[in-house]
C-alpha atoms as one frame of an Amber mdcrd trajectory, in Angstrom:
protein
 -15.543  13.041 -29.676 -15.015  14.999 -26.506 -16.058  11.477 -24.617 -13.458
   9.487 -27.027 -10.444  11.950 -25.947 -11.678  11.433 -22.434 -11.282   7.561
 -22.891  -8.079   7.841 -24.349  -6.487  10.083 -21.842  -7.929   7.953 -19.001
  -6.617   4.918 -20.288  -3.001   6.702 -20.560  -3.429   7.736 -17.375  -3.879
   3.959 -16.146  -0.934   2.836 -18.039   1.417   5.921 -16.476   0.299   5.375
 -13.267   1.255   1.415 -13.495   4.600   2.533 -14.723   5.014   4.972 -12.286
   4.172   2.061  -9.431   6.948  -0.198 -11.341   9.262   2.552 -11.081   8.631
   3.239  -7.394   9.567  -0.647  -6.447  13.352  -0.421  -5.476  15.042  -2.494
  -8.358  16.527  -6.302  -7.093  20.223  -6.376  -7.617  21.650  -8.893  -9.792
  25.014 -10.546  -9.063  27.489 -11.834 -11.582  28.574 -15.318 -10.962  31.661
 -14.110  -9.403  29.856 -12.139  -6.754  27.586 -14.738  -6.316  30.194 -17.071
  -5.470  32.028 -14.417  -2.662  28.674 -13.633  -0.742  28.600 -15.121   2.574
  26.208 -17.853   3.323  22.912 -16.392   5.595  22.947 -17.219   9.120  21.241
 -20.253  10.003  17.261 -19.697  10.815  16.498 -20.024  14.464  13.846 -21.644
  16.297  11.436 -18.640  15.552  11.687 -19.155  11.477  13.491 -15.921  11.075
  17.312 -15.194  11.136  18.198 -13.140  13.683  18.019  -8.937  13.312  18.018
  -9.285   9.637  14.983 -11.634   9.833  13.166  -9.091  11.540  14.154  -6.404
   8.922  12.824  -8.501   6.291   9.912  -8.838   7.802   9.515  -5.561   8.268
  10.253  -4.886   4.655   7.709  -7.498   4.056   5.092  -5.867   5.797   5.639
  -2.571   3.963   5.572  -4.243   0.631   2.271  -5.415   1.705   1.026  -2.387
   2.509   1.977  -0.267  -0.395   0.675  -3.390  -2.659  -2.754  -3.044  -1.049
  -2.518   1.144  -1.321  -1.621   0.198  -5.085  -4.076  -2.145  -5.739  -6.771
   0.486  -4.384  -5.378   3.172  -6.100  -5.879   1.018  -9.381  -9.402   0.209
  -8.679 -10.180   3.768  -7.996  -8.873   4.995 -11.382 -10.387   2.320 -13.198
 -13.793   2.842 -11.370 -13.391   6.719 -12.166 -12.665   5.945 -15.941 -15.887
   3.666 -15.636 -18.329   5.168 -13.654 -16.888   8.566 -13.079 -16.547  10.554
  -9.949 -19.864   7.833  -8.408 -16.963   5.500  -8.229 -14.947   7.444  -5.748
 -18.223   8.608  -3.960 -19.072   5.183  -3.277 -15.450   3.797  -2.126 -15.697
   7.058   0.335 -18.768   5.640   1.493 -17.107   2.235   2.228 -15.640   1.028
   5.814 -11.872   1.398   5.456 -11.743  -1.337   8.652 -13.649  -3.943   6.383
 -10.994  -2.794   3.572  -7.809  -3.030   5.750  -8.935  -5.759   8.510  -8.033
  -8.883   5.553  -4.862  -7.326   4.635  -3.657  -7.229   7.907  -5.030 -10.305
   9.263  -3.457 -12.475   6.598  -0.030 -11.074   7.206   0.168 -10.805  11.030
  -1.863 -14.079  11.618   1.702 -15.719  12.873   2.402 -12.600  15.129  -0.933
 -11.397  16.212  -2.448 -13.507  19.519  -5.983 -12.044  19.353  -8.783  -9.984
  17.325  -7.864  -7.002  19.548  -4.400  -7.176  18.505  -5.250  -6.958  14.621
  -7.860  -4.405  15.339  -5.388  -2.277  16.811  -3.069  -2.923  13.926  -6.075
  -1.960  11.345  -6.528   1.404  13.541  -3.107   2.418  12.929  -3.112   1.673
   9.164  -6.772   3.370   9.002  -5.228   6.677  10.764  -1.982   6.927   9.423
  -2.804   5.887   5.697  -6.145   5.421   4.669  -7.797   8.474   6.416  -5.591
  10.906   5.092  -6.348   9.735   1.631 -10.025   9.976   2.539  -9.568  13.470
   3.349  -8.029  14.259   0.148 -10.551  12.618  -1.840 -13.477  13.928  -0.187
 -12.198  17.490  -0.275 -11.716  17.185  -4.085 -15.098  15.787  -4.599 -16.510
  18.789  -2.736 -14.797  21.041  -5.254 -16.675  19.783  -7.822 -17.090  16.655
 -10.164 -14.149  17.306 -12.698 -12.658  13.425 -13.330  -9.646  14.646 -14.690
  -9.033  17.196 -11.541 -10.310  14.360  -9.360  -7.704  11.640 -10.824  -4.517
  14.159 -10.483  -5.736  14.778  -6.915  -6.219  10.445  -6.636  -2.788  10.174
  -8.026  -0.983  12.666  -5.764  -2.837  11.534  -2.816  -1.902   7.864  -3.323
   1.427   8.215  -4.062   1.847  10.228  -0.682   0.469   7.323   0.751   2.807
   5.030  -0.690   5.526   7.236   0.092   5.327   8.748   3.412   2.247   7.354
   4.958   3.049   3.697   4.889   6.353   4.355   6.392   4.535   6.149   9.219
   2.225   3.076   9.974   5.068   0.871  10.218   6.680   2.912  12.497   3.501
   3.259  14.712   3.026  -0.560  13.936   6.062  -1.146  15.956   4.414  -0.432
  19.086   1.300  -2.732  18.346   3.227  -5.749  16.454   5.861  -7.848  18.071
   7.795  -9.186  14.924   8.476 -12.751  14.851  11.065 -14.300  17.517  14.259
 -13.384  16.414  16.190 -15.155  19.711
């Protein structure tokens, strides 16, 4: 009976986490037909493929969304693993290499603006240091305190909420020193 209730709580917890993810994303404004008609036409695209400073802002926003999506996907995988396999799934995640996890994510999104692998490695190092390392620290501390899946789930959610909210923003700020956005001239 206890196992049944534990599985029910876990499945509800996953649904709640997904709902929080949806609610954390800013809503897309819907324009009324009259508003759409009065909307000014966008600045024509320039040679670099982006439209001026607005293009840079859009590029940084897209990069932020990509990082947040990667964090959300990792959280969902960990919650699912925790539900299916218990704390062993979190321990296995912590044993993995964070560089291997983040390199493909950043290599894909930064392929147009980074020249060589050293630039990708620098970007990965920033994200690992500012996003992944604090997550791993909190998860390791929770594992060291005990193996209660419910407590670990609460810590996991709080850590990933912090990563999506504050840490991804910190990483984007630091990435500005490493990454040159697409040409806007």
